[in-house]
CSV table of C-alpha atoms in Angstrom, one decimal:
chain,number,residue,atom,x,y,z
A,8,UNK,CA,70.5,92.9,93.5
A,9,UNK,CA,68.8,94.8,96.2
A,10,UNK,CA,65.6,96.6,95.2
A,11,UNK,CA,64.3,100.2,95.9
A,12,UNK,CA,60.9,101.7,95.1
A,13,UNK,CA,60.8,105.5,94.9
A,14,UNK,CA,57.5,107.4,94.9
A,15,UNK,CA,57.7,110.5,92.8
A,16,UNK,CA,59.5,110.5,89.5
A,17,UNK,CA,59.7,114.2,89.2
A,18,UNK,CA,62.9,116.3,89.0
A,19,UNK,CA,63.8,115.7,92.7
A,20,UNK,CA,63.0,112.0,92.4
A,21,UNK,CA,65.1,111.5,89.3
A,22,UNK,CA,67.8,114.1,90.1
A,23,UNK,CA,68.5,113.4,93.7
A,24,UNK,CA,67.0,110.4,95.6
A,25,UNK,CA,66.7,108.1,92.6
A,26,UNK,CA,70.2,109.0,91.5
A,27,UNK,CA,71.7,108.1,94.8
A,28,UNK,CA,69.8,104.8,95.1
A,29,UNK,CA,70.9,103.9,91.5
A,30,UNK,CA,74.5,104.8,92.4
A,31,UNK,CA,74.3,102.7,95.5
A,32,UNK,CA,73.5,99.6,93.3
A,33,UNK,CA,69.8,99.2,93.9
A,34,UNK,CA,67.5,98.0,91.2
A,35,UNK,CA,65.3,101.2,91.0
A,36,UNK,CA,61.6,101.4,90.4
A,37,UNK,CA,59.9,104.8,90.0
A,38,UNK,CA,56.2,104.9,91.1
A,39,UNK,CA,54.2,107.9,89.9
A,40,UNK,CA,50.6,108.8,88.9
A,41,UNK,CA,51.6,111.0,85.9
A,42,UNK,CA,51.1,108.7,82.9
A,43,UNK,CA,53.2,110.7,80.4
A,44,UNK,CA,56.1,110.6,82.9
A,45,UNK,CA,55.7,106.9,83.5
A,46,UNK,CA,55.6,106.3,79.7
A,47,UNK,CA,58.7,108.4,79.2
A,48,UNK,CA,60.6,106.4,81.8
A,49,UNK,CA,59.5,103.1,80.2
A,50,UNK,CA,60.5,104.2,76.7
A,51,UNK,CA,63.9,105.8,77.7
A,52,UNK,CA,66.6,103.5,78.8
A,53,UNK,CA,68.7,106.1,80.6
A,54,UNK,CA,68.7,109.8,81.5
A,55,UNK,CA,71.5,112.2,82.7
A,56,UNK,CA,71.7,114.2,85.8
A,57,UNK,CA,73.7,117.4,85.0
A,58,UNK,CA,75.3,119.1,87.9
A,59,UNK,CA,75.8,122.7,87.0
A,60,UNK,CA,78.2,125.1,88.7
A,61,UNK,CA,81.7,124.7,90.1
A,62,UNK,CA,82.7,121.1,90.5
A,63,UNK,CA,79.7,119.7,88.7
A,64,UNK,CA,79.7,116.6,86.5
A,65,UNK,CA,77.2,114.4,84.7
A,66,UNK,CA,75.7,111.2,86.1
A,67,UNK,CA,73.9,108.7,83.9
A,68,UNK,CA,71.1,106.7,85.4
A,69,UNK,CA,69.9,103.5,83.8
A,70,UNK,CA,68.5,100.1,84.5
A,71,UNK,CA,65.3,101.4,86.1
A,72,UNK,CA,61.7,100.7,85.6
A,73,UNK,CA,58.4,102.6,86.2
A,74,UNK,CA,55.0,101.7,87.6
A,75,UNK,CA,51.8,103.8,87.4
A,76,UNK,CA,50.8,104.0,91.0
A,77,UNK,CA,47.0,104.3,90.4
A,78,UNK,CA,46.5,102.2,87.2
A,79,UNK,CA,48.8,99.2,88.2
A,80,UNK,CA,48.1,98.5,91.9
A,81,UNK,CA,49.0,94.8,91.7
A,82,UNK,CA,52.3,95.5,90.0
A,83,UNK,CA,53.1,98.2,92.5
A,84,UNK,CA,52.2,95.9,95.4
A,85,UNK,CA,54.5,93.2,94.0
A,86,UNK,CA,57.4,95.7,93.6
A,87,UNK,CA,56.9,97.0,97.1
A,88,UNK,CA,56.7,93.6,98.6
A,89,UNK,CA,60.2,92.8,97.1
A,90,UNK,CA,61.8,96.2,98.0
A,91,UNK,CA,64.6,96.6,100.5
A,92,UNK,CA,64.1,100.4,100.5
A,93,UNK,CA,61.1,102.6,99.9
A,94,UNK,CA,61.5,106.3,99.6
A,95,UNK,CA,59.2,109.2,98.7
A,96,UNK,CA,59.6,112.7,97.2
A,97,UNK,CA,56.0,113.6,96.5
A,98,UNK,CA,55.3,116.5,98.9
A,99,UNK,CA,54.1,116.1,102.5
A,100,UNK,CA,50.4,116.5,101.6
A,101,UNK,CA,50.6,113.5,99.2
A,102,UNK,CA,52.0,111.0,101.7
A,103,UNK,CA,48.5,110.0,102.7
A,104,UNK,CA,47.9,108.7,99.2
A,105,UNK,CA,51.1,106.8,99.2
A,106,UNK,CA,50.6,105.1,102.6
A,107,UNK,CA,48.0,102.6,101.5
A,108,UNK,CA,50.2,101.3,98.8
A,109,UNK,CA,53.1,100.8,101.1
A,110,UNK,CA,50.8,99.0,103.6
A,111,UNK,CA,49.7,96.7,100.9
A,112,UNK,CA,53.3,95.9,100.0
A,113,UNK,CA,54.1,95.1,103.6
A,114,UNK,CA,51.1,92.8,103.8
A,115,UNK,CA,52.4,91.0,100.8
A,116,UNK,CA,56.0,90.8,101.9
A,117,UNK,CA,57.2,87.3,102.4
A,118,UNK,CA,57.7,86.1,106.0
A,119,UNK,CA,61.3,86.2,107.3
A,120,UNK,CA,62.5,88.9,104.9
A,121,UNK,CA,64.8,91.6,106.3
A,122,UNK,CA,62.8,94.6,107.4
A,123,UNK,CA,62.2,97.2,104.7
A,124,UNK,CA,63.6,100.7,105.1
A,125,UNK,CA,60.9,103.4,104.6
A,126,UNK,CA,62.1,107.0,104.4
A,127,UNK,CA,60.1,110.0,103.4
A,128,UNK,CA,62.5,112.5,101.7
A,129,UNK,CA,60.3,115.6,101.9
A,130,UNK,CA,60.9,119.3,102.8
A,131,UNK,CA,59.1,118.9,106.1
A,132,UNK,CA,60.0,118.2,109.7
A,133,UNK,CA,59.7,114.5,110.6
A,134,UNK,CA,57.7,113.6,107.4
A,135,UNK,CA,58.4,109.9,107.9
A,136,UNK,CA,56.6,110.0,111.3
A,137,UNK,CA,53.5,111.2,109.4
A,138,UNK,CA,53.9,108.6,106.7
A,139,UNK,CA,54.5,105.9,109.4
A,140,UNK,CA,51.3,106.8,111.2
A,141,UNK,CA,49.3,106.6,107.9
A,142,UNK,CA,50.9,103.3,106.9
A,143,UNK,CA,50.1,101.7,110.2
A,144,UNK,CA,46.5,102.8,109.9
A,145,UNK,CA,46.2,101.4,106.4
A,146,UNK,CA,48.0,98.2,107.4
A,147,UNK,CA,45.1,97.4,109.8
A,148,UNK,CA,42.9,97.0,106.8
A,149,UNK,CA,45.2,94.1,105.7
A,150,UNK,CA,45.1,92.5,109.2
A,151,UNK,CA,48.5,93.8,110.3
A,152,UNK,CA,48.8,95.2,113.8
A,153,UNK,CA,51.7,97.4,115.0
A,154,UNK,CA,53.8,94.4,115.9
A,155,UNK,CA,53.4,93.0,112.3
A,156,UNK,CA,54.4,96.3,110.8
A,157,UNK,CA,57.4,96.5,113.1
A,158,UNK,CA,58.5,93.0,112.0
A,159,UNK,CA,58.3,94.1,108.3
A,160,UNK,CA,59.5,97.7,108.2
A,161,UNK,CA,61.8,100.3,109.7
A,162,UNK,CA,60.7,104.0,109.5
A,163,UNK,CA,63.4,106.7,109.7
A,164,UNK,CA,63.2,110.4,109.4
A,165,UNK,CA,65.4,112.2,106.9
A,166,UNK,CA,66.6,115.7,106.0
A,167,UNK,CA,67.2,116.3,102.3
A,168,UNK,CA,68.9,119.2,100.6
A,169,UNK,CA,69.5,119.8,96.9
A,170,UNK,CA,68.4,122.7,94.7
A,171,UNK,CA,66.5,121.3,91.7
A,172,UNK,CA,65.0,124.1,89.7
A,173,UNK,CA,62.3,124.0,87.0
A,174,UNK,CA,63.8,122.4,84.0
A,175,UNK,CA,64.1,123.9,80.5
A,176,UNK,CA,61.4,122.7,78.1
A,177,UNK,CA,62.3,119.9,75.8
A,178,UNK,CA,64.9,118.4,78.1
A,179,UNK,CA,63.2,115.0,78.3
A,180,UNK,CA,64.1,113.1,81.4
A,181,UNK,CA,67.4,114.8,82.0
A,182,UNK,CA,67.7,116.9,85.1
A,183,UNK,CA,69.8,119.9,85.9
A,184,UNK,CA,70.8,120.2,89.6
A,185,UNK,CA,73.4,121.9,91.8
A,186,UNK,CA,76.5,119.8,92.7
A,187,UNK,CA,75.8,120.1,96.4
A,188,UNK,CA,73.5,117.7,98.2
A,189,UNK,CA,72.8,116.4,101.7
A,190,UNK,CA,70.7,113.4,102.7
A,191,UNK,CA,70.8,113.0,106.4
A,192,UNK,CA,69.0,110.0,108.0
A,193,UNK,CA,68.6,109.1,111.7
A,194,UNK,CA,70.5,105.9,112.4
A,195,UNK,CA,68.8,104.9,115.6
A,196,UNK,CA,65.8,103.0,114.1
A,197,UNK,CA,68.1,100.7,112.2
A,198,UNK,CA,70.4,99.7,115.0
A,199,UNK,CA,73.5,98.1,113.4
A,200,UNK,CA,71.6,97.1,110.2
A,201,UNK,CA,72.1,100.3,108.2
A,202,UNK,CA,71.1,100.2,104.5
A,203,UNK,CA,74.1,100.4,102.3
A,204,UNK,CA,73.5,103.8,100.6
A,205,UNK,CA,76.8,105.7,100.4
A,206,UNK,CA,75.0,109.0,99.6
A,207,UNK,CA,73.4,109.0,103.1
A,208,UNK,CA,74.9,110.8,106.1
A,209,UNK,CA,73.8,108.8,109.1
A,210,UNK,CA,73.2,110.9,112.3
A,211,UNK,CA,72.3,109.8,115.8
A,212,UNK,CA,69.8,112.7,116.3
A,213,UNK,CA,68.2,114.2,113.3
A,214,UNK,CA,66.2,117.1,114.8
A,215,UNK,CA,69.1,119.5,114.8
A,216,UNK,CA,70.0,118.7,111.2
A,217,UNK,CA,66.3,119.0,110.1
A,218,UNK,CA,66.0,122.4,111.7
A,219,UNK,CA,69.4,123.6,110.6
A,220,UNK,CA,68.4,122.8,107.0
A,221,UNK,CA,64.8,124.1,107.2
A,222,UNK,CA,65.6,127.3,109.0
A,223,UNK,CA,68.7,128.1,106.9
A,224,UNK,CA,68.3,126.6,103.4
A,225,UNK,CA,64.5,126.7,103.2
A,226,UNK,CA,64.1,130.0,105.1
A,227,UNK,CA,66.9,131.7,103.2
A,228,UNK,CA,65.7,130.4,99.8
A,229,UNK,CA,62.1,131.5,100.4
A,230,UNK,CA,63.3,134.9,101.8
A,231,UNK,CA,65.4,135.4,98.6
A,232,UNK,CA,62.3,134.6,96.5
A,233,UNK,CA,59.8,136.9,98.2
A,234,UNK,CA,62.2,139.8,98.8
A,235,UNK,CA,63.6,139.3,95.3
A,236,UNK,CA,60.1,139.3,93.8
A,237,UNK,CA,59.3,142.5,95.7
A,238,UNK,CA,62.4,144.0,94.2
A,239,UNK,CA,61.5,143.0,90.7
A,240,UNK,CA,64.1,140.3,90.3
A,241,UNK,CA,63.5,137.2,88.1
A,242,UNK,CA,65.8,134.6,89.5
A,243,UNK,CA,67.3,133.7,92.9
A,244,UNK,CA,70.8,134.5,91.6
A,245,UNK,CA,69.6,137.9,90.5
A,246,UNK,CA,68.0,138.5,93.8
A,247,UNK,CA,71.2,137.7,95.7
A,248,UNK,CA,73.1,140.0,93.4
A,249,UNK,CA,70.9,142.9,94.6
A,250,UNK,CA,72.7,144.4,97.6
A,251,UNK,CA,69.4,145.3,99.4
A,252,UNK,CA,67.9,141.9,98.8
A,253,UNK,CA,71.0,140.1,99.9
A,254,UNK,CA,71.2,142.2,103.1
A,255,UNK,CA,67.6,141.3,103.8
A,256,UNK,CA,68.3,137.5,103.4
A,257,UNK,CA,71.5,137.8,105.5
A,258,UNK,CA,69.5,139.5,108.2
A,259,UNK,CA,66.9,136.7,108.1
A,260,UNK,CA,69.6,134.1,108.5
A,261,UNK,CA,71.3,136.0,111.3
A,262,UNK,CA,68.1,135.7,113.2
A,263,UNK,CA,67.6,132.0,112.5
A,264,UNK,CA,71.3,131.4,113.3
A,265,UNK,CA,70.8,132.9,116.7
A,266,UNK,CA,68.0,130.5,117.3
A,267,UNK,CA,69.8,127.4,116.0
A,268,UNK,CA,73.0,128.2,118.0
A,269,UNK,CA,71.0,128.8,121.2
A,270,UNK,CA,68.7,125.8,120.8
A,271,UNK,CA,71.0,123.1,119.4
A,272,UNK,CA,74.4,124.2,120.6
A,273,UNK,CA,75.9,124.5,117.1
A,274,UNK,CA,79.3,126.1,117.1
A,275,UNK,CA,78.7,129.7,116.0
A,276,UNK,CA,81.7,130.0,113.7
A,277,UNK,CA,81.0,126.6,112.1
A,278,UNK,CA,77.4,127.5,111.6
A,279,UNK,CA,78.4,130.9,110.0
A,280,UNK,CA,80.5,128.9,107.5
A,281,UNK,CA,77.4,126.8,106.7
A,282,UNK,CA,75.3,129.9,106.1
A,283,UNK,CA,78.0,131.3,103.8
A,284,UNK,CA,78.0,128.1,101.8
A,285,UNK,CA,74.2,128.2,101.5
A,286,UNK,CA,74.3,131.8,100.2
A,287,UNK,CA,76.9,130.8,97.7
A,288,UNK,CA,74.7,128.0,96.5
A,289,UNK,CA,71.8,130.4,96.0
A,290,UNK,CA,74.0,132.8,94.0
A,291,UNK,CA,74.9,130.0,91.5
A,292,UNK,CA,73.9,131.7,88.2
A,293,UNK,CA,74.5,128.5,86.4
A,294,UNK,CA,71.3,127.3,88.0
A,295,UNK,CA,68.6,129.8,86.9
A,296,UNK,CA,66.0,129.1,89.6
A,297,UNK,CA,63.2,131.6,89.4
A,298,UNK,CA,61.7,133.6,92.4
A,299,UNK,CA,58.3,132.5,91.2
A,300,UNK,CA,59.1,128.8,91.5
A,301,UNK,CA,60.7,129.1,94.9
A,302,UNK,CA,57.9,131.3,96.1
A,303,UNK,CA,55.1,128.9,95.2
A,304,UNK,CA,52.8,127.6,97.9
A,305,UNK,CA,53.1,130.7,100.2
A,306,UNK,CA,50.4,129.4,102.5
A,307,UNK,CA,52.4,126.3,103.3
A,308,UNK,CA,55.5,128.3,103.7
A,309,UNK,CA,53.8,130.7,106.1
A,310,UNK,CA,52.5,127.7,108.2
A,311,UNK,CA,53.0,127.3,111.9
A,312,UNK,CA,56.0,125.0,111.9
A,313,UNK,CA,57.4,126.1,108.6
A,314,UNK,CA,60.4,128.2,107.5
A,315,UNK,CA,59.2,131.6,108.7
A,316,UNK,CA,56.7,131.3,111.5
A,317,UNK,CA,58.5,128.3,113.1
A,318,UNK,CA,61.7,130.1,113.9
A,319,UNK,CA,60.1,133.5,114.4
A,320,UNK,CA,57.8,132.1,117.0
A,321,UNK,CA,60.6,130.4,118.9
A,322,UNK,CA,62.7,133.6,118.7
A,323,UNK,CA,59.8,135.6,120.1
A,324,UNK,CA,59.3,133.1,122.9
A,325,UNK,CA,63.0,133.6,123.8
A,326,UNK,CA,62.7,137.3,123.6
A,327,UNK,CA,65.0,137.5,120.6
A,328,UNK,CA,64.6,139.7,117.5
A,329,UNK,CA,62.4,138.8,114.5
A,330,UNK,CA,62.4,142.0,112.5
A,331,UNK,CA,64.1,140.5,109.4
A,332,UNK,CA,61.8,137.5,109.4
A,333,UNK,CA,58.8,139.8,109.7
A,334,UNK,CA,60.0,141.7,106.6
A,335,UNK,CA,60.3,138.5,104.7
A,336,UNK,CA,56.8,137.4,105.8
A,337,UNK,CA,55.4,140.7,104.8
A,338,UNK,CA,56.9,140.1,101.3
A,339,UNK,CA,55.4,136.6,101.3
A,340,UNK,CA,52.0,137.9,102.1
A,341,UNK,CA,52.2,140.0,98.9
A,342,UNK,CA,53.2,137.1,96.6
A,343,UNK,CA,50.8,137.2,93.7
A,344,UNK,CA,50.8,134.3,91.2
A,345,UNK,CA,47.5,133.6,89.5
A,346,UNK,CA,48.7,130.1,88.5
A,347,UNK,CA,49.4,129.1,92.1
A,348,UNK,CA,46.3,128.0,94.0
A,349,UNK,CA,47.9,128.8,97.3
A,350,UNK,CA,48.7,132.3,96.2
A,351,UNK,CA,45.1,132.8,95.0
A,352,UNK,CA,43.8,131.4,98.3
A,353,UNK,CA,46.1,133.7,100.3
A,354,UNK,CA,44.7,136.7,98.4
A,355,UNK,CA,41.1,135.6,99.2
A,356,UNK,CA,41.9,135.3,102.9
A,357,UNK,CA,43.4,138.8,102.9
A,358,UNK,CA,40.5,140.3,101.0
A,359,UNK,CA,37.6,138.6,102.8
A,360,UNK,CA,38.7,137.9,106.4
A,361,UNK,CA,39.5,140.2,109.3
A,362,UNK,CA,43.1,140.6,110.1
A,363,UNK,CA,43.1,138.6,113.3
A,364,UNK,CA,41.1,135.7,111.7
A,365,UNK,CA,43.3,135.7,108.6
A,366,UNK,CA,46.5,135.9,110.6
A,367,UNK,CA,45.4,132.9,112.7
A,368,UNK,CA,44.4,130.8,109.7
A,369,UNK,CA,47.5,131.7,107.7
A,370,UNK,CA,50.1,131.3,110.4
A,371,UNK,CA,48.5,128.8,112.8
A,372,UNK,CA,49.5,131.0,115.8
A,373,UNK,CA,47.0,131.6,118.6
A,374,UNK,CA,46.3,135.3,119.5
A,375,UNK,CA,48.0,134.9,122.9
A,376,UNK,CA,51.3,134.1,121.3
A,377,UNK,CA,53.9,136.9,121.7
A,378,UNK,CA,54.5,137.1,118.0
A,379,UNK,CA,50.8,137.2,117.0
A,380,UNK,CA,50.2,141.0,117.3
A,381,UNK,CA,53.1,141.7,114.9
A,382,UNK,CA,51.8,139.1,112.4
A,383,UNK,CA,48.3,140.5,112.7
A,384,UNK,CA,49.6,143.9,111.9
A,385,UNK,CA,51.5,142.5,108.8
A,386,UNK,CA,48.3,140.8,107.6
A,387,UNK,CA,46.3,144.0,108.1
A,388,UNK,CA,48.8,146.1,106.1
A,389,UNK,CA,48.9,143.5,103.3
A,390,UNK,CA,45.1,143.4,103.2
A,391,UNK,CA,44.8,147.2,103.0
A,392,UNK,CA,47.2,147.3,100.1
A,393,UNK,CA,45.4,144.4,98.3
A,394,UNK,CA,42.0,146.1,98.7
A,395,UNK,CA,43.4,149.4,97.4
């Protein structure tokens, strides 16, 4: 049986990537640093992924094992050395902690084995490129140069899409997810030797798919969260049921659609159908995803190459409209969640920095960018409101 190691045994790891690897017939190893989660996986022989909404069904996942990434480095290295596929769903900022373990596994990999497929399944553009750079740096400490790494591993960027909300307390390892998913992976790095994972959609060029997903699903989801929160709605489905919020989200996606069609040559009618499908997914009231969960980490979501500033900056450079995106960003600047460190930090920046300095730090845009004056004005207005 082929083997797979997946970093991140949280809801996305169990309910999406781990599920698809299991259904593809891989012996599955979850690697995580959360001791209670690792213990639960070790003591529970199977869990169920519940697809909720139209067409959903249950999937039982079993025959897996778990490794504590920090406490069991030797076991993790042995598992990685034997793995045919290594995936992650840990968050882009955590990849630098995963990379040394992957490098150690490559160093221990027996000579002559087929190359290991390494894929970062994160909500970020080209996350595997970042992971690859860090793995190569860590591999040098094991005496591996770039040629050695190339002989042992193939790195491929991915685009992943499945809504996995916070789970109800007391559900154990079971996960509730939407029926829809997409796992697109660039085929070029593998040549003819594609890993046999039926759940993957192999594409020759991933960039258009990554941006289509990021600037439609992620942008739309976050816009619904921030606009919905401003309107006093609790869940994403409730937000989309509010005509004013829905109109705001649709206006945001009309702007990102204009960019995607112009930049990547998507068929406008086909892309509009994709947008309608995404909105229907957001409105799935069987999946009670909260605006607070989706709105978490506002600083990251307001970053330079993220779901708002990324498309808005390109639209501004093309002389196209960004008014709806600006309204969504204005709502994001007002996202207040004391339990969210990024929301707290955002508030500190608004309170203690000048508008230009705060806008530059929050968005990553330089003052000479055509969008910067508008974002500076949005930051100044949010700061005035916060200061009272």
